[in-house]
């Protein structure tokens, strides 16, 4: 099993920045780590993903150019740097792990999930 713990959420004004962290632990290796978000009344939405080995990244169009996903292999931590935040970025953000090595954006393709961290962007 893999345990994922997110941190770093909070309240920020439009145009501001936040950095989310996801600490991974456990005995099973996840090839892909992703960030998803879910706003009230909406479907869970893909944000970004990264491959542990090699560092290939993949972003949704809505965050490309504003968000950056990265990983610290030594610390087993994945980050999501969020810049130029907008009110529509407000959501609970989830870290997820996928056992298969292909990059995917569908939340159903991920095996492990954190508890989520709230991000609120005020206008």
PDB file of C-alpha atoms in Angstrom:
ATOM      1  CA  UNK A   1       0.000   0.000   0.000  1.00  0.00           C
ATOM      2  CA  UNK A   2       0.965   3.619  -0.562  1.00  0.00           C
ATOM      3  CA  UNK A   3       0.038   6.378   1.848  1.00  0.00           C
ATOM      4  CA  UNK A   4      -0.259   9.926   0.543  1.00  0.00           C
ATOM      5  CA  UNK A   5      -0.483  13.041   2.693  1.00  0.00           C
ATOM      6  CA  UNK A   6      -1.108  16.470   1.157  1.00  0.00           C
ATOM      7  CA  UNK A   7      -0.296  19.814   2.702  1.00  0.00           C
ATOM      8  CA  UNK A   8       0.046  23.448   1.703  1.00  0.00           C
ATOM      9  CA  UNK A   9      -3.499  24.463   0.901  1.00  0.00           C
ATOM     10  CA  UNK A  10      -5.023  27.700   2.112  1.00  0.00           C
ATOM     11  CA  UNK A  11      -6.645  30.997   1.208  1.00  0.00           C
ATOM     12  CA  UNK A  12      -4.984  33.263  -1.344  1.00  0.00           C
ATOM     13  CA  UNK A  13      -6.012  36.274  -3.410  1.00  0.00           C
ATOM     14  CA  UNK A  14      -6.394  36.249  -7.167  1.00  0.00           C
ATOM     15  CA  UNK A  15      -2.978  36.325  -8.778  1.00  0.00           C
ATOM     16  CA  UNK A  16      -1.283  34.811  -5.774  1.00  0.00           C
ATOM     17  CA  UNK A  17       0.686  31.589  -5.402  1.00  0.00           C
ATOM     18  CA  UNK A  18       0.603  28.434  -3.324  1.00  0.00           C
ATOM     19  CA  UNK A  19       2.733  25.320  -3.246  1.00  0.00           C
ATOM     20  CA  UNK A  20       1.132  21.996  -2.424  1.00  0.00           C
ATOM     21  CA  UNK A  21       3.146  19.037  -1.182  1.00  0.00           C
ATOM     22  CA  UNK A  22       2.343  15.343  -1.231  1.00  0.00           C
ATOM     23  CA  UNK A  23       4.423  13.028   0.937  1.00  0.00           C
ATOM     24  CA  UNK A  24       4.356   9.415  -0.223  1.00  0.00           C
ATOM     25  CA  UNK A  25       5.210   6.420   1.943  1.00  0.00           C
ATOM     26  CA  UNK A  26       4.578   2.703   1.849  1.00  0.00           C
ATOM     27  CA  UNK A  27       5.856  -0.466   0.260  1.00  0.00           C
ATOM     28  CA  UNK A  28       4.296  -0.276  -3.195  1.00  0.00           C
ATOM     29  CA  UNK A  29       5.857   1.876  -5.868  1.00  0.00           C
ATOM     30  CA  UNK A  30       3.624   4.185  -7.883  1.00  0.00           C
ATOM     31  CA  UNK A  31       5.055   4.975 -11.301  1.00  0.00           C
ATOM     32  CA  UNK A  32       2.912   8.049 -11.811  1.00  0.00           C
ATOM     33  CA  UNK A  33       1.896  10.740  -9.339  1.00  0.00           C
ATOM     34  CA  UNK A  34      -0.950  13.081 -10.150  1.00  0.00           C
ATOM     35  CA  UNK A  35      -2.811  16.057  -8.787  1.00  0.00           C
ATOM     36  CA  UNK A  36      -6.564  16.312  -9.154  1.00  0.00           C
ATOM     37  CA  UNK A  37      -9.085  18.806  -7.871  1.00  0.00           C
ATOM     38  CA  UNK A  38     -12.770  18.823  -7.106  1.00  0.00           C
ATOM     39  CA  UNK A  39     -14.966  21.870  -6.630  1.00  0.00           C
ATOM     40  CA  UNK A  40     -18.384  21.607  -4.940  1.00  0.00           C
ATOM     41  CA  UNK A  41     -20.947  20.062  -7.255  1.00  0.00           C
ATOM     42  CA  UNK A  42     -18.379  19.274  -9.934  1.00  0.00           C
ATOM     43  CA  UNK A  43     -16.562  16.188 -11.163  1.00  0.00           C
ATOM     44  CA  UNK A  44     -13.035  15.395 -10.004  1.00  0.00           C
ATOM     45  CA  UNK A  45     -10.735  17.061 -12.521  1.00  0.00           C
ATOM     46  CA  UNK A  46      -7.203  16.218 -13.636  1.00  0.00           C
ATOM     47  CA  UNK A  47      -4.626  18.933 -12.974  1.00  0.00           C
ATOM     48  CA  UNK A  48      -1.153  17.499 -13.587  1.00  0.00           C
ATOM     49  CA  UNK A  49       0.887  14.300 -13.452  1.00  0.00           C
ATOM     50  CA  UNK A  50       4.547  13.330 -13.298  1.00  0.00           C
ATOM     51  CA  UNK A  51       6.475  10.127 -13.774  1.00  0.00           C
ATOM     52  CA  UNK A  52       8.735   9.281 -10.798  1.00  0.00           C
ATOM     53  CA  UNK A  53      11.461   7.902 -13.054  1.00  0.00           C
ATOM     54  CA  UNK A  54      12.497  10.405 -15.695  1.00  0.00           C
ATOM     55  CA  UNK A  55      10.238  13.232 -14.543  1.00  0.00           C
ATOM     56  CA  UNK A  56       7.966  13.472 -17.616  1.00  0.00           C
ATOM     57  CA  UNK A  57       5.048  15.798 -16.934  1.00  0.00           C
ATOM     58  CA  UNK A  58       1.525  16.267 -18.243  1.00  0.00           C
ATOM     59  CA  UNK A  59      -0.854  19.181 -17.580  1.00  0.00           C
ATOM     60  CA  UNK A  60      -4.461  20.023 -18.168  1.00  0.00           C
ATOM     61  CA  UNK A  61      -5.026  22.937 -20.521  1.00  0.00           C
ATOM     62  CA  UNK A  62      -6.633  24.965 -17.741  1.00  0.00           C
ATOM     63  CA  UNK A  63      -3.427  25.106 -15.679  1.00  0.00           C
ATOM     64  CA  UNK A  64      -0.693  24.844 -18.317  1.00  0.00           C
ATOM     65  CA  UNK A  65       1.738  27.720 -17.972  1.00  0.00           C
ATOM     66  CA  UNK A  66       0.574  28.557 -14.435  1.00  0.00           C
ATOM     67  CA  UNK A  67       1.131  25.347 -12.470  1.00  0.00           C
ATOM     68  CA  UNK A  68       4.269  23.223 -12.225  1.00  0.00           C
ATOM     69  CA  UNK A  69       4.459  19.676 -10.932  1.00  0.00           C
ATOM     70  CA  UNK A  70       7.773  18.371  -9.653  1.00  0.00           C
ATOM     71  CA  UNK A  71       9.155  15.586  -7.498  1.00  0.00           C
ATOM     72  CA  UNK A  72      11.882  15.072  -4.988  1.00  0.00           C
ATOM     73  CA  UNK A  73      12.899  11.451  -5.399  1.00  0.00           C
ATOM     74  CA  UNK A  74      15.099  11.432  -2.327  1.00  0.00           C
ATOM     75  CA  UNK A  75      12.237  12.608  -0.122  1.00  0.00           C
ATOM     76  CA  UNK A  76       9.418  10.801  -1.932  1.00  0.00           C
ATOM     77  CA  UNK A  77       7.557  14.072  -2.215  1.00  0.00           C
ATOM     78  CA  UNK A  78       5.605  15.541  -5.099  1.00  0.00           C
ATOM     79  CA  UNK A  79       4.906  19.261  -5.368  1.00  0.00           C
ATOM     80  CA  UNK A  80       2.425  21.418  -7.205  1.00  0.00           C
ATOM     81  CA  UNK A  81       3.532  25.015  -7.566  1.00  0.00           C
ATOM     82  CA  UNK A  82       0.491  27.121  -8.414  1.00  0.00           C
ATOM     83  CA  UNK A  83       1.003  30.647  -9.715  1.00  0.00           C
ATOM     84  CA  UNK A  84      -1.371  33.284 -11.084  1.00  0.00           C
ATOM     85  CA  UNK A  85      -4.231  31.690  -9.205  1.00  0.00           C
ATOM     86  CA  UNK A  86      -7.796  32.417 -10.241  1.00  0.00           C
ATOM     87  CA  UNK A  87     -11.097  32.036  -8.366  1.00  0.00           C
ATOM     88  CA  UNK A  88     -11.946  29.101 -10.644  1.00  0.00           C
ATOM     89  CA  UNK A  89      -8.951  27.238  -9.186  1.00  0.00           C
ATOM     90  CA  UNK A  90     -10.821  27.008  -5.883  1.00  0.00           C
ATOM     91  CA  UNK A  91     -11.267  23.330  -5.000  1.00  0.00           C
ATOM     92  CA  UNK A  92     -10.091  20.488  -2.815  1.00  0.00           C
ATOM     93  CA  UNK A  93      -6.819  19.282  -4.303  1.00  0.00           C
ATOM     94  CA  UNK A  94      -5.948  15.589  -4.142  1.00  0.00           C
ATOM     95  CA  UNK A  95      -2.673  13.785  -4.668  1.00  0.00           C
ATOM     96  CA  UNK A  96      -2.933  10.368  -6.326  1.00  0.00           C
ATOM     97  CA  UNK A  97      -0.642   7.488  -7.274  1.00  0.00           C
ATOM     98  CA  UNK A  98      -0.893   5.196 -10.282  1.00  0.00           C
ATOM     99  CA  UNK A  99       0.840   1.820 -10.484  1.00  0.00           C
ATOM    100  CA  UNK A 100       0.920   1.579 -14.290  1.00  0.00           C
ATOM    101  CA  UNK A 101       3.753   3.560 -15.963  1.00  0.00           C
ATOM    102  CA  UNK A 102       1.650   5.346 -18.600  1.00  0.00           C
ATOM    103  CA  UNK A 103       0.586   8.933 -17.942  1.00  0.00           C
ATOM    104  CA  UNK A 104      -3.212   9.150 -17.686  1.00  0.00           C
ATOM    105  CA  UNK A 105      -5.647  11.923 -16.791  1.00  0.00           C
ATOM    106  CA  UNK A 106      -8.680   9.870 -15.755  1.00  0.00           C
ATOM    107  CA  UNK A 107      -9.064   9.766 -11.976  1.00  0.00           C
ATOM    108  CA  UNK A 108     -10.348   6.184 -12.182  1.00  0.00           C
ATOM    109  CA  UNK A 109      -6.898   5.119 -13.422  1.00  0.00           C
ATOM    110  CA  UNK A 110      -5.218   6.015 -10.121  1.00  0.00           C
ATOM    111  CA  UNK A 111      -4.814   3.502  -7.316  1.00  0.00           C
ATOM    112  CA  UNK A 112      -3.993   5.566  -4.238  1.00  0.00           C
ATOM    113  CA  UNK A 113      -5.370   8.857  -2.914  1.00  0.00           C
ATOM    114  CA  UNK A 114      -4.592  11.377  -0.224  1.00  0.00           C
ATOM    115  CA  UNK A 115      -7.190  13.024   1.971  1.00  0.00           C
ATOM    116  CA  UNK A 116      -7.172  16.317   0.064  1.00  0.00           C
ATOM    117  CA  UNK A 117      -6.267  19.894   0.903  1.00  0.00           C
ATOM    118  CA  UNK A 118      -8.500  22.931   0.386  1.00  0.00           C
ATOM    119  CA  UNK A 119      -7.385  25.750  -1.896  1.00  0.00           C
ATOM    120  CA  UNK A 120      -9.511  28.894  -1.924  1.00  0.00           C
ATOM    121  CA  UNK A 121      -8.800  31.815  -4.243  1.00  0.00           C
ATOM    122  CA  UNK A 122     -10.629  35.010  -3.383  1.00  0.00           C
ATOM    123  CA  UNK A 123     -11.560  37.557  -6.046  1.00  0.00           C
TER     124      UNK A 123
END
